[in-house]
Amino acid sequence: MEFELNKTQKDIQKAVRDFVKGEFDKDLAIELAKNHEFPKKIWQKAGEIGLIGVHFPEKYMGQGLGSLEDILVIEELCRGDSSIGSAVALSSFASELIVHYGNDEMKEKFIPQVAEGKMLSAGAFTEPDHGSDITSLNTTAIKDGDQWIINGGKTFITNGGLAGFYSVMCQTDPDAKPSYRGISLILVEAEREGLSTMDVGDKMGISTMSTTEVILKDVRVPLANLIGEENKGFYHVLHFFDESRIQVAAQALGIAQGAFDRALDYVK
């Protein structure tokens, strides 16, 4: 088994390191964190040079690479700065759900904008009453003609209030046993009437990233906004979690390496 990075992977690693050196500024990082401000210009530039969604298909403005290349980007971004790096790295959070399970119209409309640093995405999974137990949901979606009507609330949603769209977990079959067999994923555009957000307030870290509650009150979206199969949303999200857990590990590794780098520089 070959453990050495290949030339393409090393080139990606170097490109991100060069980007971080040129764009990440210590004083700017402190200022952004203090003001709880998203690093918009850095994110946009990262999109312009192809550092967002490197694992997205090329037809949707990705690089057509794999998860390893994606985590190399994330690791180097977070090595440069924990807060700015995480904000840029997670700007595409949950877009993989659209890449894997969305219809062609969804992919064509949203994924290129995410990859190019023109739109943030969000996954609306966690609920106030259930925390990380995504098998139990209060958020419901019922059919009304050619539309879904969604009611409920989510909390601790990454990119909430800034995202252009949300991949929302909803209970679509209230009689399903066990309940997770009746969960679906539905795409909700940020501008839909009835969707609102509220910031969760100060956090201990990652302050340049927006984290909010998301309230859905009689939000109507077309039936075509279903992501993947009806009542299979739980399984779709588990697939996404297989990817996102590796991304979170890459964040942690990058932050740890950055802390080590700074400590080593200090003692020298």
CSV table of N, CA and C in Angstrom, one decimal, residues 68-223:
chain,number,residue,atom,x,y,z
A,68,LEU,N,-9.7,12.4,-0.2
A,68,LEU,CA,-8.3,12.7,0.3
A,68,LEU,C,-7.9,14.1,-0.1
A,69,GLU,N,-8.1,14.5,-1.3
A,69,GLU,CA,-7.7,15.8,-1.8
A,69,GLU,C,-8.5,16.9,-1.0
A,70,ASP,N,-9.8,16.6,-0.8
A,70,ASP,CA,-10.6,17.5,0.0
A,70,ASP,C,-10.1,17.7,1.4
A,71,ILE,N,-9.7,16.6,2.1
A,71,ILE,CA,-9.3,16.8,3.5
A,71,ILE,C,-7.9,17.4,3.5
A,72,LEU,N,-7.1,17.3,2.5
A,72,LEU,CA,-5.8,18.0,2.4
A,72,LEU,C,-6.0,19.5,2.4
A,73,VAL,N,-7.0,19.9,1.6
A,73,VAL,CA,-7.4,21.3,1.6
A,73,VAL,C,-7.9,21.8,2.9
A,74,ILE,N,-8.8,21.1,3.5
A,74,ILE,CA,-9.3,21.4,4.8
A,74,ILE,C,-8.2,21.5,5.9
A,75,GLU,N,-7.4,20.5,5.9
A,75,GLU,CA,-6.3,20.5,6.9
A,75,GLU,C,-5.4,21.7,6.8
A,76,GLU,N,-5.0,22.1,5.6
A,76,GLU,CA,-4.1,23.2,5.4
A,76,GLU,C,-4.8,24.5,5.7
A,77,LEU,N,-6.1,24.7,5.4
A,77,LEU,CA,-6.8,25.9,5.8
A,77,LEU,C,-6.9,26.1,7.3
A,78,CYS,N,-7.2,25.0,8.0
A,78,CYS,CA,-7.3,25.1,9.4
A,78,CYS,C,-6.0,25.2,10.1
A,79,ARG,N,-4.9,24.7,9.5
A,79,ARG,CA,-3.6,24.9,10.0
A,79,ARG,C,-3.2,26.3,10.0
A,80,GLY,N,-3.7,27.1,9.0
A,80,GLY,CA,-3.4,28.5,8.9
A,80,GLY,C,-4.1,29.3,10.0
A,81,ASP,N,-5.3,29.0,10.2
A,81,ASP,CA,-6.1,29.7,11.3
A,81,ASP,C,-7.3,28.9,11.6
A,82,SER,N,-7.6,28.6,12.8
A,82,SER,CA,-8.7,27.7,13.2
A,82,SER,C,-10.0,28.3,12.8
A,83,SER,N,-10.2,29.6,13.0
A,83,SER,CA,-11.5,30.2,12.8
A,83,SER,C,-11.8,30.5,11.3
A,84,ILE,N,-10.8,31.2,10.6
A,84,ILE,CA,-11.0,31.5,9.2
A,84,ILE,C,-11.0,30.2,8.4
A,85,GLY,N,-10.0,29.3,8.7
A,85,GLY,CA,-9.9,28.1,8.0
A,85,GLY,C,-11.2,27.2,8.1
A,86,SER,N,-11.8,27.1,9.3
A,86,SER,CA,-13.0,26.4,9.4
A,86,SER,C,-14.2,27.0,8.7
A,87,ALA,N,-14.2,28.3,8.7
A,87,ALA,CA,-15.3,29.0,8.0
A,87,ALA,C,-15.3,28.8,6.5
A,88,VAL,N,-14.1,28.8,5.9
A,88,VAL,CA,-13.9,28.6,4.5
A,88,VAL,C,-14.1,27.1,4.2
A,89,ALA,N,-13.6,26.2,5.0
A,89,ALA,CA,-13.7,24.8,4.8
A,89,ALA,C,-15.1,24.3,4.8
A,90,LEU,N,-15.9,24.9,5.7
A,90,LEU,CA,-17.3,24.4,5.9
A,90,LEU,C,-18.3,25.3,5.2
A,91,SER,N,-17.8,26.1,4.3
A,91,SER,CA,-18.7,27.0,3.5
A,91,SER,C,-19.6,26.1,2.6
A,92,SER,N,-19.1,24.9,2.3
A,92,SER,CA,-19.9,24.0,1.4
A,92,SER,C,-20.6,22.9,2.2
A,93,PHE,N,-20.8,23.1,3.5
A,93,PHE,CA,-21.3,22.1,4.4
A,93,PHE,C,-22.6,21.5,3.9
A,94,ALA,N,-22.7,20.2,3.8
A,94,ALA,CA,-23.9,19.4,3.4
A,94,ALA,C,-24.2,19.5,1.9
A,95,SER,N,-23.4,20.2,1.1
A,95,SER,CA,-23.6,20.2,-0.4
A,95,SER,C,-23.5,18.8,-1.0
A,96,GLU,N,-22.7,18.0,-0.3
A,96,GLU,CA,-22.5,16.6,-0.8
A,96,GLU,C,-23.9,15.9,-0.9
A,97,LEU,N,-24.8,16.3,-0.1
A,97,LEU,CA,-26.2,15.7,-0.2
A,97,LEU,C,-26.8,15.9,-1.5
A,98,ILE,N,-26.6,17.2,-2.0
A,98,ILE,CA,-27.1,17.5,-3.4
A,98,ILE,C,-26.3,16.8,-4.4
A,99,VAL,N,-25.0,16.8,-4.3
A,99,VAL,CA,-24.1,16.1,-5.3
A,99,VAL,C,-24.5,14.6,-5.4
A,100,HIS,N,-24.8,13.9,-4.3
A,100,HIS,CA,-25.0,12.5,-4.3
A,100,HIS,C,-26.5,12.2,-4.6
A,101,TYR,N,-27.4,13.0,-4.1
A,101,TYR,CA,-28.8,12.6,-4.1
A,101,TYR,C,-29.8,13.6,-4.8
A,102,GLY,N,-29.3,14.8,-5.1
A,102,GLY,CA,-30.1,15.8,-5.7
A,102,GLY,C,-30.4,15.5,-7.1
A,103,ASN,N,-31.5,16.1,-7.6
A,103,ASN,CA,-31.8,16.0,-9.0
A,103,ASN,C,-30.9,16.9,-9.9
A,104,ASP,N,-31.0,16.7,-11.2
A,104,ASP,CA,-30.1,17.5,-12.0
A,104,ASP,C,-30.3,19.0,-11.9
A,105,GLU,N,-31.6,19.4,-11.7
A,105,GLU,CA,-31.8,20.9,-11.6
A,105,GLU,C,-31.2,21.4,-10.3
A,106,MET,N,-31.3,20.7,-9.2
A,106,MET,CA,-30.6,21.2,-8.0
A,106,MET,C,-29.1,21.3,-8.2
A,107,LYS,N,-28.5,20.2,-8.7
A,107,LYS,CA,-27.1,20.2,-8.9
A,107,LYS,C,-26.6,21.4,-9.8
A,108,GLU,N,-27.3,21.6,-10.9
A,108,GLU,CA,-26.9,22.7,-11.8
A,108,GLU,C,-27.1,24.1,-11.2
A,109,LYS,N,-28.2,24.2,-10.4
A,109,LYS,CA,-28.5,25.5,-9.8
A,109,LYS,C,-27.6,25.9,-8.7
A,110,PHE,N,-27.3,24.9,-7.8
A,110,PHE,CA,-26.6,25.3,-6.5
A,110,PHE,C,-25.2,24.9,-6.4
A,111,ILE,N,-24.8,23.7,-6.9
A,111,ILE,CA,-23.4,23.3,-6.7
A,111,ILE,C,-22.3,24.2,-7.3
A,112,PRO,N,-22.5,24.6,-8.6
A,112,PRO,CA,-21.5,25.5,-9.1
A,112,PRO,C,-21.3,26.8,-8.3
A,113,GLN,N,-22.4,27.4,-7.8
A,113,GLN,CA,-22.3,28.6,-7.0
A,113,GLN,C,-21.6,28.3,-5.7
A,114,VAL,N,-21.8,27.1,-5.1
A,114,VAL,CA,-21.0,26.8,-3.9
A,114,VAL,C,-19.5,26.6,-4.2
A,115,ALA,N,-19.2,25.9,-5.3
A,115,ALA,CA,-17.8,25.6,-5.6
A,115,ALA,C,-17.1,26.9,-6.0
A,116,GLU,N,-17.8,27.9,-6.5
A,116,GLU,CA,-17.1,29.1,-7.0
A,116,GLU,C,-17.1,30.2,-5.9
A,117,GLY,N,-17.5,29.9,-4.7
A,117,GLY,CA,-17.5,30.9,-3.6
A,117,GLY,C,-18.5,31.9,-3.7
A,118,LYS,N,-19.7,31.6,-4.3
A,118,LYS,CA,-20.8,32.6,-4.5
A,118,LYS,C,-22.0,32.3,-3.6
A,119,MET,N,-22.0,31.1,-3.0
A,119,MET,CA,-23.1,30.7,-2.1
A,119,MET,C,-22.7,29.8,-1.1
A,120,LEU,N,-23.1,30.0,0.2
A,120,LEU,CA,-22.9,29.1,1.3
A,120,LEU,C,-24.1,28.1,1.3
A,121,SER,N,-23.8,26.9,1.9
A,121,SER,CA,-24.9,25.9,2.0
A,121,SER,C,-24.9,25.5,3.5
A,122,ALA,N,-26.0,24.8,3.8
A,122,ALA,CA,-26.2,24.4,5.2
A,122,ALA,C,-27.1,23.1,5.3
A,123,GLY,N,-26.8,22.4,6.3
A,123,GLY,CA,-27.5,21.2,6.6
A,123,GLY,C,-28.3,21.4,7.9
A,124,ALA,N,-29.6,21.3,7.8
A,124,ALA,CA,-30.5,21.6,9.0
A,124,ALA,C,-31.0,20.3,9.6
A,125,PHE,N,-30.2,19.7,10.5
A,125,PHE,CA,-30.4,18.4,11.1
A,125,PHE,C,-30.8,18.5,12.6
A,126,THR,N,-30.0,19.1,13.4
A,126,THR,CA,-30.1,19.1,14.8
A,126,THR,C,-31.3,19.9,15.3
A,127,GLU,N,-32.0,19.4,16.3
A,127,GLU,CA,-33.2,20.1,16.8
A,127,GLU,C,-33.1,20.4,18.3
A,128,PRO,N,-33.7,21.4,18.8
A,128,PRO,CA,-33.6,21.8,20.2
A,128,PRO,C,-34.0,20.7,21.2
A,129,ASP,N,-35.0,19.9,20.8
A,129,ASP,CA,-35.5,18.9,21.8
A,129,ASP,C,-34.8,17.6,21.7
A,130,HIS,N,-34.0,17.4,20.6
A,130,HIS,CA,-33.4,16.1,20.4
A,130,HIS,C,-31.9,16.1,20.2
A,131,GLY,N,-31.3,17.3,20.1
A,131,GLY,CA,-29.8,17.3,20.0
A,131,GLY,C,-29.3,16.6,18.8
A,132,SER,N,-28.3,15.7,19.0
A,132,SER,CA,-27.7,15.0,17.9
A,132,SER,C,-28.5,13.7,17.6
A,133,ASP,N,-29.6,13.5,18.3
A,133,ASP,CA,-30.4,12.3,17.9
A,133,ASP,C,-31.3,12.6,16.7
A,134,ILE,N,-30.7,12.4,15.6
A,134,ILE,CA,-31.5,12.7,14.3
A,134,ILE,C,-32.5,11.6,14.0
A,135,THR,N,-32.7,10.6,14.8
A,135,THR,CA,-33.7,9.7,14.5
A,135,THR,C,-35.1,10.1,15.0
A,136,SER,N,-35.1,11.2,15.9
A,136,SER,CA,-36.3,11.7,16.4
A,136,SER,C,-36.4,13.2,16.0
A,137,LEU,N,-37.4,13.5,15.3
A,137,LEU,CA,-37.6,14.9,14.8
A,137,LEU,C,-39.0,15.4,15.1
A,138,ASN,N,-39.0,16.7,15.4
A,138,ASN,CA,-40.3,17.4,15.5
A,138,ASN,C,-40.7,18.1,14.2
A,139,THR,N,-39.7,18.4,13.4
A,139,THR,CA,-39.9,19.1,12.1
A,139,THR,C,-40.7,18.2,11.2
A,140,THR,N,-41.8,18.6,10.6
A,140,THR,CA,-42.6,17.8,9.7
A,140,THR,C,-42.7,18.4,8.4
A,141,ALA,N,-43.0,17.6,7.4
A,141,ALA,CA,-43.3,18.1,6.0
A,141,ALA,C,-44.5,17.3,5.5
A,142,ILE,N,-45.5,17.9,5.2
A,142,ILE,CA,-46.7,17.3,4.7
A,142,ILE,C,-47.0,17.7,3.3
A,143,LYS,N,-47.6,16.8,2.5
A,143,LYS,CA,-47.9,17.2,1.1
A,143,LYS,C,-49.2,17.9,1.0
A,144,ASP,N,-49.2,19.0,0.2
A,144,ASP,CA,-50.4,19.7,-0.1
A,144,ASP,C,-50.4,20.0,-1.6
A,145,GLY,N,-51.1,19.2,-2.4
A,145,GLY,CA,-51.0,19.4,-3.8
A,145,GLY,C,-49.6,19.1,-4.4
A,146,ASP,N,-49.0,20.1,-5.0
A,146,ASP,CA,-47.7,19.9,-5.6
A,146,ASP,C,-46.6,20.5,-4.7
A,147,GLN,N,-46.9,20.7,-3.4
A,147,GLN,CA,-46.0,21.3,-2.5
A,147,GLN,C,-45.8,20.5,-1.2
A,148,TRP,N,-44.7,20.8,-0.6
A,148,TRP,CA,-44.5,20.4,0.8
A,148,TRP,C,-44.7,21.6,1.7
A,149,ILE,N,-45.4,21.3,2.8
A,149,ILE,CA,-45.5,22.4,3.9
A,149,ILE,C,-44.7,21.9,5.1
A,150,ILE,N,-43.7,22.7,5.4
A,150,ILE,CA,-42.7,22.4,6.4
A,150,ILE,C,-42.9,23.2,7.7
A,151,ASN,N,-43.0,22.6,8.8
A,151,ASN,CA,-43.0,23.3,10.1
A,151,ASN,C,-42.1,22.6,11.1
A,152,GLY,N,-41.3,23.5,11.8
A,152,GLY,CA,-40.4,23.0,12.8
A,152,GLY,C,-39.3,23.9,13.1
A,153,GLY,N,-38.3,23.4,13.8
A,153,GLY,CA,-37.2,24.3,14.2
A,153,GLY,C,-35.9,23.5,14.3
A,154,LYS,N,-34.8,24.1,13.9
A,154,LYS,CA,-33.5,23.5,14.0
A,154,LYS,C,-32.6,24.4,14.8
A,155,THR,N,-31.5,23.8,15.4
A,155,THR,CA,-30.6,24.6,16.2
A,155,THR,C,-29.1,24.2,15.9
A,156,PHE,N,-28.2,25.2,16.2
A,156,PHE,CA,-26.8,25.0,16.0
A,156,PHE,C,-26.5,24.7,14.5
A,157,ILE,N,-27.1,25.4,13.6
A,157,ILE,CA,-27.0,25.2,12.2
A,157,ILE,C,-25.8,26.0,11.6
A,158,THR,N,-24.8,25.3,11.2
A,158,THR,CA,-23.6,26.0,10.6
A,158,THR,C,-24.0,26.7,9.3
A,159,ASN,N,-23.6,27.9,9.2
A,159,ASN,CA,-23.9,28.8,8.0
A,159,ASN,C,-25.3,29.3,8.0
A,160,GLY,N,-26.0,29.1,9.1
A,160,GLY,CA,-27.4,29.6,9.2
A,160,GLY,C,-27.4,31.1,9.1
A,161,GLY,N,-28.4,31.6,8.4
A,161,GLY,CA,-28.5,33.0,8.1
A,161,GLY,C,-27.7,33.5,7.0
A,162,LEU,N,-26.7,32.8,6.5
A,162,LEU,CA,-25.9,33.2,5.4
A,162,LEU,C,-26.1,32.3,4.2
A,163,ALA,N,-26.5,31.1,4.5
A,163,ALA,CA,-26.6,30.1,3.4
A,163,ALA,C,-27.7,30.4,2.4
A,164,GLY,N,-27.4,30.0,1.1
A,164,GLY,CA,-28.4,30.2,0.1
A,164,GLY,C,-29.5,29.1,0.1
A,165,PHE,N,-29.2,28.0,0.7
A,165,PHE,CA,-30.2,26.9,0.8
A,165,PHE,C,-29.8,26.0,1.9
A,166,TYR,N,-30.9,25.3,2.4
A,166,TYR,CA,-30.7,24.4,3.5
A,166,TYR,C,-31.2,23.0,3.1
A,167,SER,N,-30.5,22.0,3.5
A,167,SER,CA,-31.0,20.6,3.3
A,167,SER,C,-31.6,20.2,4.7
A,168,VAL,N,-32.9,20.1,4.7
A,168,VAL,CA,-33.7,20.0,5.9
A,168,VAL,C,-34.2,18.6,6.1
A,169,MET,N,-33.9,18.0,7.3
A,169,MET,CA,-34.4,16.7,7.7
A,169,MET,C,-35.8,16.9,8.2
A,170,CYS,N,-36.8,16.2,7.7
A,170,CYS,CA,-38.2,16.4,8.1
A,170,CYS,C,-38.8,15.0,8.2
A,171,GLN,N,-39.8,14.9,9.2
A,171,GLN,CA,-40.6,13.7,9.3
A,171,GLN,C,-41.7,13.8,8.3
A,172,THR,N,-41.7,12.9,7.3
A,172,THR,CA,-42.7,12.8,6.3
A,172,THR,C,-43.6,11.7,6.4
A,173,ASP,N,-43.3,10.7,7.2
A,173,ASP,CA,-44.2,9.6,7.5
A,173,ASP,C,-44.3,9.5,9.1
A,174,PRO,N,-45.3,10.1,9.7
A,174,PRO,CA,-45.4,10.1,11.1
A,174,PRO,C,-45.7,8.8,11.7
A,175,ASP,N,-46.2,7.8,10.9
A,175,ASP,CA,-46.5,6.5,11.4
A,175,ASP,C,-45.4,5.5,11.2
A,176,ALA,N,-44.3,5.9,10.7
A,176,ALA,CA,-43.2,5.0,10.5
A,176,ALA,C,-42.6,4.4,11.8
A,177,LYS,N,-42.4,3.1,11.8
A,177,LYS,CA,-41.8,2.4,12.9
A,177,LYS,C,-40.6,1.6,12.4
A,178,PRO,N,-39.4,1.9,13.0
A,178,PRO,CA,-39.0,3.1,13.8
A,178,PRO,C,-39.1,4.4,13.0
A,179,SER,N,-39.1,5.5,13.7
A,179,SER,CA,-39.5,6.8,13.1
A,179,SER,C,-38.5,7.2,12.0
A,180,TYR,N,-37.2,6.8,12.1
A,180,TYR,CA,-36.2,7.3,11.2
A,180,TYR,C,-36.5,6.7,9.8
A,181,ARG,N,-37.4,5.7,9.7
A,181,ARG,CA,-37.8,5.2,8.4
A,181,ARG,C,-38.8,6.1,7.7
A,182,GLY,N,-39.2,7.1,8.4
A,182,GLY,CA,-40.1,8.1,7.8
A,182,GLY,C,-39.6,9.5,7.6
A,183,ILE,N,-38.2,9.6,7.6
A,183,ILE,CA,-37.6,10.9,7.5
A,183,ILE,C,-37.1,11.1,6.0
A,184,SER,N,-37.4,12.4,5.6
A,184,SER,CA,-37.0,12.8,4.2
A,184,SER,C,-36.1,14.0,4.3
A,185,LEU,N,-35.3,14.2,3.3
A,185,LEU,CA,-34.5,15.4,3.1
A,185,LEU,C,-35.2,16.3,2.1
A,186,ILE,N,-35.4,17.6,2.4
A,186,ILE,CA,-36.0,18.5,1.5
A,186,ILE,C,-35.1,19.8,1.4
A,187,LEU,N,-34.9,20.3,0.2
A,187,LEU,CA,-34.1,21.5,0.0
A,187,LEU,C,-35.1,22.7,0.2
A,188,VAL,N,-34.6,23.6,1.0
A,188,VAL,CA,-35.4,24.8,1.3
A,188,VAL,C,-34.5,26.0,0.9
A,189,GLU,N,-34.9,26.8,-0.1
A,189,GLU,CA,-34.1,28.0,-0.4
A,189,GLU,C,-34.3,29.0,0.7
A,190,ALA,N,-33.2,29.8,0.9
A,190,ALA,CA,-33.2,30.8,2.1
A,190,ALA,C,-34.3,31.8,2.0
A,191,GLU,N,-34.7,32.1,0.7
A,191,GLU,CA,-35.6,33.2,0.5
A,191,GLU,C,-37.1,32.8,0.7
A,192,ARG,N,-37.3,31.5,1.0
A,192,ARG,CA,-38.7,31.0,1.1
A,192,ARG,C,-39.4,31.7,2.3
A,193,GLU,N,-40.6,32.1,2.0
A,193,GLU,CA,-41.4,32.8,3.1
A,193,GLU,C,-41.7,31.8,4.2
A,194,GLY,N,-41.5,32.2,5.4
A,194,GLY,CA,-41.7,31.4,6.6
A,194,GLY,C,-40.4,30.9,7.2
A,195,LEU,N,-39.3,31.0,6.5
A,195,LEU,CA,-38.0,30.6,7.0
A,195,LEU,C,-37.3,31.8,7.7
A,196,SER,N,-36.9,31.6,8.9
A,196,SER,CA,-36.2,32.7,9.6
A,196,SER,C,-35.0,32.1,10.4
A,197,THR,N,-34.1,32.9,10.8
A,197,THR,CA,-32.9,32.4,11.6
A,197,THR,C,-32.7,33.4,12.8
A,198,MET,N,-32.0,32.8,13.8
A,198,MET,CA,-31.6,33.6,14.9
A,198,MET,C,-30.3,33.1,15.4
A,199,ASP,N,-29.3,34.0,15.5
A,199,ASP,CA,-28.0,33.6,16.0
A,199,ASP,C,-28.0,33.0,17.4
A,200,VAL,N,-27.2,32.0,17.6
A,200,VAL,CA,-27.1,31.4,18.9
A,200,VAL,C,-26.3,32.2,19.9
A,201,GLY,N,-25.6,33.2,19.5
A,201,GLY,CA,-24.8,34.0,20.4
A,201,GLY,C,-23.4,33.7,20.4
A,202,ASP,N,-22.6,34.2,21.4
A,202,ASP,CA,-21.2,33.9,21.4
A,202,ASP,C,-20.9,32.5,21.6
A,203,LYS,N,-19.8,32.0,21.0
A,203,LYS,CA,-19.3,30.6,21.1
A,203,LYS,C,-17.9,30.7,21.7
A,204,MET,N,-17.4,29.6,22.1
A,204,MET,CA,-16.0,29.5,22.7
A,204,MET,C,-15.0,29.6,21.6
A,205,GLY,N,-15.3,29.3,20.4
A,205,GLY,CA,-14.3,29.4,19.3
A,205,GLY,C,-15.1,29.4,17.9
A,206,ILE,N,-14.3,29.3,16.9
A,206,ILE,CA,-14.8,29.3,15.5
A,206,ILE,C,-15.8,30.5,15.3
A,207,SER,N,-15.4,31.7,15.8
A,207,SER,CA,-16.4,32.8,15.9
A,207,SER,C,-16.6,33.5,14.5
A,208,THR,N,-15.9,33.1,13.5
A,208,THR,CA,-16.1,33.7,12.2
A,208,THR,C,-17.2,32.9,11.4
A,209,MET,N,-17.7,31.9,12.0
A,209,MET,CA,-18.7,31.1,11.4
A,209,MET,C,-20.1,31.3,12.0
A,210,SER,N,-21.1,31.5,11.1
A,210,SER,CA,-22.4,31.8,11.6
A,210,SER,C,-23.0,30.5,12.1
A,211,THR,N,-23.6,30.5,13.3
A,211,THR,CA,-24.3,29.4,13.9
A,211,THR,C,-25.6,29.9,14.4
A,212,THR,N,-26.7,29.3,13.9
A,212,THR,CA,-28.0,29.9,14.2
A,212,THR,C,-29.1,28.8,14.5
A,213,GLU,N,-30.2,29.3,15.0
A,213,GLU,CA,-31.4,28.5,15.0
A,213,GLU,C,-32.1,28.8,13.6
A,214,VAL,N,-32.8,27.8,13.1
A,214,VAL,CA,-33.6,28.0,11.9
A,214,VAL,C,-35.0,27.6,12.2
A,215,ILE,N,-35.9,28.6,12.0
A,215,ILE,CA,-37.3,28.4,12.2
A,215,ILE,C,-38.1,28.3,10.9
A,216,LEU,N,-38.9,27.2,10.8
A,216,LEU,CA,-39.7,27.0,9.6
A,216,LEU,C,-41.2,27.0,10.0
A,217,LYS,N,-41.9,28.0,9.5
A,217,LYS,CA,-43.3,28.1,9.8
A,217,LYS,C,-44.1,28.2,8.5
A,218,ASP,N,-44.8,27.1,8.3
A,218,ASP,CA,-45.6,26.9,7.1
A,218,ASP,C,-44.8,27.3,5.8
A,219,VAL,N,-43.6,26.8,5.7
A,219,VAL,CA,-42.7,27.0,4.6
A,219,VAL,C,-43.2,26.1,3.5
A,220,ARG,N,-43.5,26.7,2.3
A,220,ARG,CA,-43.9,25.9,1.2
A,220,ARG,C,-42.8,25.8,0.1
A,221,VAL,N,-42.5,24.6,-0.3
A,221,VAL,CA,-41.6,24.3,-1.4
A,221,VAL,C,-42.2,23.3,-2.3
A,222,PRO,N,-41.7,23.2,-3.6
A,222,PRO,CA,-42.3,22.2,-4.5
A,222,PRO,C,-41.9,20.8,-4.1
A,223,LEU,N,-42.8,19.9,-4.5
A,223,LEU,CA,-42.4,18.5,-4.2
A,223,LEU,C,-41.1,18.1,-4.8
